[in-house]
mmCIF file of C-alpha atoms in Angstrom:
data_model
loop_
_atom_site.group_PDB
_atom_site.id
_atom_site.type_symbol
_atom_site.label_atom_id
_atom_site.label_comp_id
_atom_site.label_asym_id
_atom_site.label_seq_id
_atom_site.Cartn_x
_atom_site.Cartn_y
_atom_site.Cartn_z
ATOM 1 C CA UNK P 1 113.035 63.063 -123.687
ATOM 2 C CA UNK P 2 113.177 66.783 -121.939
ATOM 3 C CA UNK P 3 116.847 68.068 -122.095
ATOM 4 C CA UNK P 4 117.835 71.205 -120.889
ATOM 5 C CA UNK P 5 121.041 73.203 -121.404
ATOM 6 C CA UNK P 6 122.949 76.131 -119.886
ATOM 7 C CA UNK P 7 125.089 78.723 -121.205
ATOM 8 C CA UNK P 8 126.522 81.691 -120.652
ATOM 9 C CA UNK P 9 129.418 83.495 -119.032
ATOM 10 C CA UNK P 10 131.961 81.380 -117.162
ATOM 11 C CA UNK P 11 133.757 84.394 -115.958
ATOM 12 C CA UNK P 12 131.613 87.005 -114.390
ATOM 13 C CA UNK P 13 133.745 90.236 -112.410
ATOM 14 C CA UNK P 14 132.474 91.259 -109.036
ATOM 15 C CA UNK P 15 129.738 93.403 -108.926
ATOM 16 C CA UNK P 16 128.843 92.895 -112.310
ATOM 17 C CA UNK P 17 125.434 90.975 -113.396
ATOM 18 C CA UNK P 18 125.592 87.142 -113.594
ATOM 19 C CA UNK P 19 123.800 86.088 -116.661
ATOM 20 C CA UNK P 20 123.004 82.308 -118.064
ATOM 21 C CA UNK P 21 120.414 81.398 -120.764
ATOM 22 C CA UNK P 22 118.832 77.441 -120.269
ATOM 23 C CA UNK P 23 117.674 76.319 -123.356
ATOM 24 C CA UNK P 24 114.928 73.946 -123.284
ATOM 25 C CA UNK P 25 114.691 70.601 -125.978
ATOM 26 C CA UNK P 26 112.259 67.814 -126.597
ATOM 27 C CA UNK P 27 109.281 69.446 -124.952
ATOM 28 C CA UNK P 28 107.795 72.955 -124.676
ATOM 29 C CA UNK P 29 108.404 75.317 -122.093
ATOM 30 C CA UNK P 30 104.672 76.799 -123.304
ATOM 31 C CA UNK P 31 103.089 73.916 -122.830
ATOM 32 C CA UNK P 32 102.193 74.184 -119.231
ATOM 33 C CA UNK P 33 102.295 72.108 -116.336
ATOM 34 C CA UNK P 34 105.731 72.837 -114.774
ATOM 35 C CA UNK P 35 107.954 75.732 -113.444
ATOM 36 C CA UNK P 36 111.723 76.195 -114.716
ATOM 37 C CA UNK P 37 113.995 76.650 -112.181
ATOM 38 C CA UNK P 38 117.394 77.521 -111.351
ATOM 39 C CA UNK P 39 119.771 75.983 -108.500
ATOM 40 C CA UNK P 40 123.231 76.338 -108.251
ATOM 41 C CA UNK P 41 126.081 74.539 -106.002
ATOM 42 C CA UNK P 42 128.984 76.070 -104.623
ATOM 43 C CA UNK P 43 132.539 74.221 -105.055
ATOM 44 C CA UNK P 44 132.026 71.302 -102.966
ATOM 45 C CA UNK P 45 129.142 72.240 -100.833
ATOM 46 C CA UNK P 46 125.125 71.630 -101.590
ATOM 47 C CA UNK P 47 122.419 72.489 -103.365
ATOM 48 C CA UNK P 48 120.760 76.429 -103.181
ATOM 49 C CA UNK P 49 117.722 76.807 -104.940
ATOM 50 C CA UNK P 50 117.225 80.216 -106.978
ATOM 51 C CA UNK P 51 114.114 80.583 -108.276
ATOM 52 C CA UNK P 52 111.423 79.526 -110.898
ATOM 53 C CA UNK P 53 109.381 80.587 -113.494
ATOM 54 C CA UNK P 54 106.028 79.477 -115.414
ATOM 55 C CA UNK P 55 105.841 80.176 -119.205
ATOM 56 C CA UNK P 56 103.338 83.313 -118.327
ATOM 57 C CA UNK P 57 106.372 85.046 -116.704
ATOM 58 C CA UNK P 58 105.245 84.317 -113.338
ATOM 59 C CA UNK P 59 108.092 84.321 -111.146
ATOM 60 C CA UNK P 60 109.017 83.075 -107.120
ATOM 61 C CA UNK P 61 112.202 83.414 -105.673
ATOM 62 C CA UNK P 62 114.361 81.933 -103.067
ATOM 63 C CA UNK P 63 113.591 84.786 -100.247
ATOM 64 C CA UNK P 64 117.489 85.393 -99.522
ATOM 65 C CA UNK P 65 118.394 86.082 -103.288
ATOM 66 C CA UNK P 66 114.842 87.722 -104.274
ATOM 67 C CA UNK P 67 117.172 91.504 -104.292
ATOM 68 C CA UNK P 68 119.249 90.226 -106.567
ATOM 69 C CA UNK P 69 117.637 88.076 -108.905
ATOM 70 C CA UNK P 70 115.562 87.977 -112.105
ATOM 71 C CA UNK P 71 114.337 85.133 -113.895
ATOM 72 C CA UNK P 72 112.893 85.470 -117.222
ATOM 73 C CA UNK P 73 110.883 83.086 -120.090
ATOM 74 C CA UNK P 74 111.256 83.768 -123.788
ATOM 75 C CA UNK P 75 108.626 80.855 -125.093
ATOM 76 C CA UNK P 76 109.675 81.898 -128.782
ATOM 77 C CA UNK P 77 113.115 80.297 -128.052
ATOM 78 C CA UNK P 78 111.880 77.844 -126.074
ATOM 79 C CA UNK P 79 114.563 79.480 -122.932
ATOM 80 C CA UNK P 80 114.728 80.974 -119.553
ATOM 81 C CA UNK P 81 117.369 83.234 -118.219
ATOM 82 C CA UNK P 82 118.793 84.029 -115.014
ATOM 83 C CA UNK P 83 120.348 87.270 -113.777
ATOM 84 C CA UNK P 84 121.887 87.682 -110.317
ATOM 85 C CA UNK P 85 122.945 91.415 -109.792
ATOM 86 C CA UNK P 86 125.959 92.494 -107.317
ATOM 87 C CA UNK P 87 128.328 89.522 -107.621
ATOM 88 C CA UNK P 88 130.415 88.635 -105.477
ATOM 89 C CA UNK P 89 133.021 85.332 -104.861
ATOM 90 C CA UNK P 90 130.422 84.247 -102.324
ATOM 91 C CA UNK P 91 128.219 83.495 -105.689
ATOM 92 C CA UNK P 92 130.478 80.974 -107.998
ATOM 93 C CA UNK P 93 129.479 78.256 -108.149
ATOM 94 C CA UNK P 94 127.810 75.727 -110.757
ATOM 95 C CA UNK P 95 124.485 76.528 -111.773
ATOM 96 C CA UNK P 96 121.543 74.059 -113.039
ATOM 97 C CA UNK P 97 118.683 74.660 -114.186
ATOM 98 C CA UNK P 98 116.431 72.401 -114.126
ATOM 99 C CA UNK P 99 112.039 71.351 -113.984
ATOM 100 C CA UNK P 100 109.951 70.752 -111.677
ATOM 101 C CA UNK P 101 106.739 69.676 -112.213
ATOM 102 C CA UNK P 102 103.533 71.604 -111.333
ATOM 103 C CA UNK P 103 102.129 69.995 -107.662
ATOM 104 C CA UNK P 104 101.438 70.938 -103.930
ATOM 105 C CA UNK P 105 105.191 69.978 -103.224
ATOM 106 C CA UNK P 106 107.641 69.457 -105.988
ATOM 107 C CA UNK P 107 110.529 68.229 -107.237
ATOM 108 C CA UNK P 108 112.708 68.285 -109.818
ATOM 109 C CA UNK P 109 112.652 65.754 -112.571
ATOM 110 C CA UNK P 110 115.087 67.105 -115.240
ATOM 111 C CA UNK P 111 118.361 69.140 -114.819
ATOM 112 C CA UNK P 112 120.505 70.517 -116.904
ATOM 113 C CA UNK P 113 124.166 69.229 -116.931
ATOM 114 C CA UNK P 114 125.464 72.514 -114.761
ATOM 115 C CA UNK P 115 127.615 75.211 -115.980
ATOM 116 C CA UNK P 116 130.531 76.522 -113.741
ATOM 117 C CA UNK P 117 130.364 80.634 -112.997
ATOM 118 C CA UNK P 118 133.576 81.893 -111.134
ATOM 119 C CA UNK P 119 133.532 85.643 -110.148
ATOM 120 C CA UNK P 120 136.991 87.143 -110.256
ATOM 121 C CA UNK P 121 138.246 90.253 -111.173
ATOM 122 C CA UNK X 1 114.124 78.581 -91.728
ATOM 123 C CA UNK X 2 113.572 75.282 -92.226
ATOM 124 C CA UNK X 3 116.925 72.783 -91.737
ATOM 125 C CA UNK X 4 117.120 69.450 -93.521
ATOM 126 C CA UNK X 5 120.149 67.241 -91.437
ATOM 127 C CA UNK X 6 121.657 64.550 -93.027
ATOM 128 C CA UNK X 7 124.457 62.069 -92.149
ATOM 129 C CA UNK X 8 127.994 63.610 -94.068
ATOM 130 C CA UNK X 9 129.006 60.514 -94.845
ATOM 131 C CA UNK X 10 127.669 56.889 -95.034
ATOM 132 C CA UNK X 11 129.419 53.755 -95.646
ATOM 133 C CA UNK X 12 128.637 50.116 -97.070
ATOM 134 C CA UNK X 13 129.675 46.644 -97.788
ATOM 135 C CA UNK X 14 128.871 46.017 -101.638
ATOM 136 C CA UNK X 15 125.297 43.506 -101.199
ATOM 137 C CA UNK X 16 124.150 45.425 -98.346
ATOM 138 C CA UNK X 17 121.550 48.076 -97.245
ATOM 139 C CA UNK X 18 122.606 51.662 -97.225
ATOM 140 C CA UNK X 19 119.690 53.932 -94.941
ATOM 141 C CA UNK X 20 120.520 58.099 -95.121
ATOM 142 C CA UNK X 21 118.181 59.960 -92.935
ATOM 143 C CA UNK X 22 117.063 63.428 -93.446
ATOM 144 C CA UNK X 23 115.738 65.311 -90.433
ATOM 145 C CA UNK X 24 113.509 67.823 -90.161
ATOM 146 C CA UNK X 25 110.994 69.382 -87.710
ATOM 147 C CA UNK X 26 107.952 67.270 -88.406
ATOM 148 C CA UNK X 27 109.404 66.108 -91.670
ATOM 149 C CA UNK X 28 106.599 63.637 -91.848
ATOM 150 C CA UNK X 29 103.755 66.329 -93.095
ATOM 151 C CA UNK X 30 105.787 67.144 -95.844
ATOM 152 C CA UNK X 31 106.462 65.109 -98.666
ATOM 153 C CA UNK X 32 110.135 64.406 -99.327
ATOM 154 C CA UNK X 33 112.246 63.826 -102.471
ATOM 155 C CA UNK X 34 115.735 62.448 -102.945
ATOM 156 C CA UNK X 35 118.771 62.455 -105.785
ATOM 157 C CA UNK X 36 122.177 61.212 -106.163
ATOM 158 C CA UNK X 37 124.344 63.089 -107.409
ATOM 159 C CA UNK X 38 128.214 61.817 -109.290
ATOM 160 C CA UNK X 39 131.013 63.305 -109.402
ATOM 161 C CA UNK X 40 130.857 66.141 -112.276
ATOM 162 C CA UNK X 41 126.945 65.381 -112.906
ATOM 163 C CA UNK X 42 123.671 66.534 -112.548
ATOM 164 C CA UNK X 43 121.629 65.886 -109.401
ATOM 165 C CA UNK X 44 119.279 62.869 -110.775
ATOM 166 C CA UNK X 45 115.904 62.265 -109.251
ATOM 167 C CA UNK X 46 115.234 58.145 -107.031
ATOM 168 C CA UNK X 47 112.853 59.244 -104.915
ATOM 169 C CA UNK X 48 110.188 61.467 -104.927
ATOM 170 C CA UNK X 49 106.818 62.104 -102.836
ATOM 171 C CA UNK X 50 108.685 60.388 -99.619
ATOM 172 C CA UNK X 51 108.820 56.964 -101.507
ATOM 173 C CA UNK X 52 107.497 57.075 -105.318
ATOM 174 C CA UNK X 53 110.448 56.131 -107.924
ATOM 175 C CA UNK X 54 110.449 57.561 -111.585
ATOM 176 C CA UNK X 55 110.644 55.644 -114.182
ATOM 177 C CA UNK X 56 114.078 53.897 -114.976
ATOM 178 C CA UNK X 57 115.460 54.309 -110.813
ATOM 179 C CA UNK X 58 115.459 50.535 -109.866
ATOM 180 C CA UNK X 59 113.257 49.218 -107.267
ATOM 181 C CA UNK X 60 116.263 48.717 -105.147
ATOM 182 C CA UNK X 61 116.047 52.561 -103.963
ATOM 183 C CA UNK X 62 113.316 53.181 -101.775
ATOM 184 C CA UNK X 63 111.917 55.668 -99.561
ATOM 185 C CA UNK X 64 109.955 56.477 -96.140
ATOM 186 C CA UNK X 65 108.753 59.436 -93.979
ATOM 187 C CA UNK X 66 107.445 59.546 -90.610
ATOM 188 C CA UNK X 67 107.668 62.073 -87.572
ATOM 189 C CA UNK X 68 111.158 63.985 -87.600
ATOM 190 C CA UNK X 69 113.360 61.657 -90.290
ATOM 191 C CA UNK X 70 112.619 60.414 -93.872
ATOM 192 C CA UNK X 71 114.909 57.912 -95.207
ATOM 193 C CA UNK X 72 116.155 56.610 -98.082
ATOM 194 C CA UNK X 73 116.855 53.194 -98.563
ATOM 195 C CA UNK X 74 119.067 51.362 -101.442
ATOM 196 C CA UNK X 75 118.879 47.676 -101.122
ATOM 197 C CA UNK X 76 121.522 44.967 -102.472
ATOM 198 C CA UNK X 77 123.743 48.171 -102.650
ATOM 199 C CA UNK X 78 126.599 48.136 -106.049
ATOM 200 C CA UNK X 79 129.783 50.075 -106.268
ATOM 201 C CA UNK X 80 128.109 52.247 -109.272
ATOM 202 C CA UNK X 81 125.498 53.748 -105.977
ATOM 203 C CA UNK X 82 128.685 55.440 -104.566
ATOM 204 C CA UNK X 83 127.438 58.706 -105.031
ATOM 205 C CA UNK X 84 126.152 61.967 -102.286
ATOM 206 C CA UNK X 85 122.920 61.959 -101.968
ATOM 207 C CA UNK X 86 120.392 64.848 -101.262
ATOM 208 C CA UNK X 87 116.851 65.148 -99.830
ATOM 209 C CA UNK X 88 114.616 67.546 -100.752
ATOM 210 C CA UNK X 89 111.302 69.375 -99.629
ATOM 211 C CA UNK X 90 108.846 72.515 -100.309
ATOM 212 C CA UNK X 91 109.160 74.622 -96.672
ATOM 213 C CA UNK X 92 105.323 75.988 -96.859
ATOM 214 C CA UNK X 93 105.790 76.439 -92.571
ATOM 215 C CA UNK X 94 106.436 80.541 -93.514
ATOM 216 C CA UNK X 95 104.329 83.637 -95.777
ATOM 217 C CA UNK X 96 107.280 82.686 -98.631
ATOM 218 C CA UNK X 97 107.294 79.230 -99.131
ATOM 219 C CA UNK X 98 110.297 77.838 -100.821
ATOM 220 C CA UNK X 99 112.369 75.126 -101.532
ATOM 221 C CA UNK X 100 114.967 73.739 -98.893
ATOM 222 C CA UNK X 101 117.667 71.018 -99.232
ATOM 223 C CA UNK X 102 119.645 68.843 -96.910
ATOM 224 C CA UNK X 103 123.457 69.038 -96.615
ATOM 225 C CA UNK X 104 123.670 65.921 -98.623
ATOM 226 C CA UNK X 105 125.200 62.315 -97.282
ATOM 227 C CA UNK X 106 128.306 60.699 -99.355
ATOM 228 C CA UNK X 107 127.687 57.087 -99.993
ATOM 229 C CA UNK X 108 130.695 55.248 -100.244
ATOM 230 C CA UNK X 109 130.555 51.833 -101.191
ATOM 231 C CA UNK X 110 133.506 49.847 -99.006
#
């Protein structure tokens, strides 16, 4: 069974860099066959999807964070990070990270359980 | 951009059949997924390719797509489905595809 696991900063000041870690279990990120992505929800509002990348380091992003983001894979650790530059309030929110399996329209099958980021100074 | 619209809200007798639509400009070409979502938890995956169910989701949750709506339909519905709910596609219409989700309905079981 695939678990994944966030971590990182709960607190992030504005303007500063936004930076979580998922940590992948029970399967290999190098193995192929699916992206890792990132989504996050704001405080009582729906799903925005970030981003994804492919254990080569490939990477696609959402087109109205692509300025501010960068995901990256370390397949040693079995992880992928996440770092959104600029913060601002308008970015708390929880943030997932999740799988999605490799197809002409995908989904996601496994998600992390979410970890809350609030930006305050 | 491409706009998913749900339904905020939708509301149920225990027993009965809950239906949330998801509209989208010709929805029906794409292939649509769905999760529920608890309070404090994870999105989880019912429905995905407009009506395939992973293993585990039971065969009370089901799905269609055709023209402008996809729905998703939970059958002989229990107070533990009380839950929002969230469709799901690719938008390949532009140069940067991405992915695109609905507003998200709340189920409440009555």
């Amino acid at each position: 069974q695939v678990q994944l696991q966030e971590s990182g900063p709960g607190l992030v000041k504005p303007s500063q860099t936004l930076s979580l870690t998922c940590t992948v279990s029970g399967g290999s990120i190098s193995s192929g066959g699916y992206y890792w992505s990132w989504i996050r929800q704001h405080p009582g509002k729906g799903l925005e999807w970030i981003g994804y990348i492919y254990y080569s380091g490939s990477t696609y992003y959402n087109p109205s964070l692509k300025s501010r983001v960068t995901i990256s894979v370390d397949t040693s650790k079995n992880q992928f990070s996440l770092k959104l530059s600029s913060v601002t309030a308008a970015d708390t929110a929880v943030y997932y990270c999740a799988r999605e399996p490799i197809a002409v329209a995908g989904y996601f099958d496994y998600w992390g359980q979410g970890t809350l980021v609030t930006v305050s100074s | 951009s491409y706009v998913l619209t749900q339904p905020p809200s939708v509301s149920v007798a225990p027993g009965q059949t809950a239906r949330i639509t998801c509209g989208g400009n010709n929805i029906g070409s794409k292939s649509v997924h769905w999760y529920q979502q608890k309070p404090g938890q994870a999105p989880v995956l019912v429905v995905y390719d407009d009506s395939d169910r992973p293993s585990g989701i039971p065969e009370r949750f089901s799905g269609s797509n055709s023209g402008n709506t996809a729905t998703l339909t939970i059958s002989r519905v229990e107070a533990g489905d009380e839950a929002d709910y969230y469709c799901q596609v690719w938008d390949s219409s532009s140069d940067h595809p991405y992915v695109v989700f609905g507003g998200g309905t709340k189920l409440t079981v009555l």
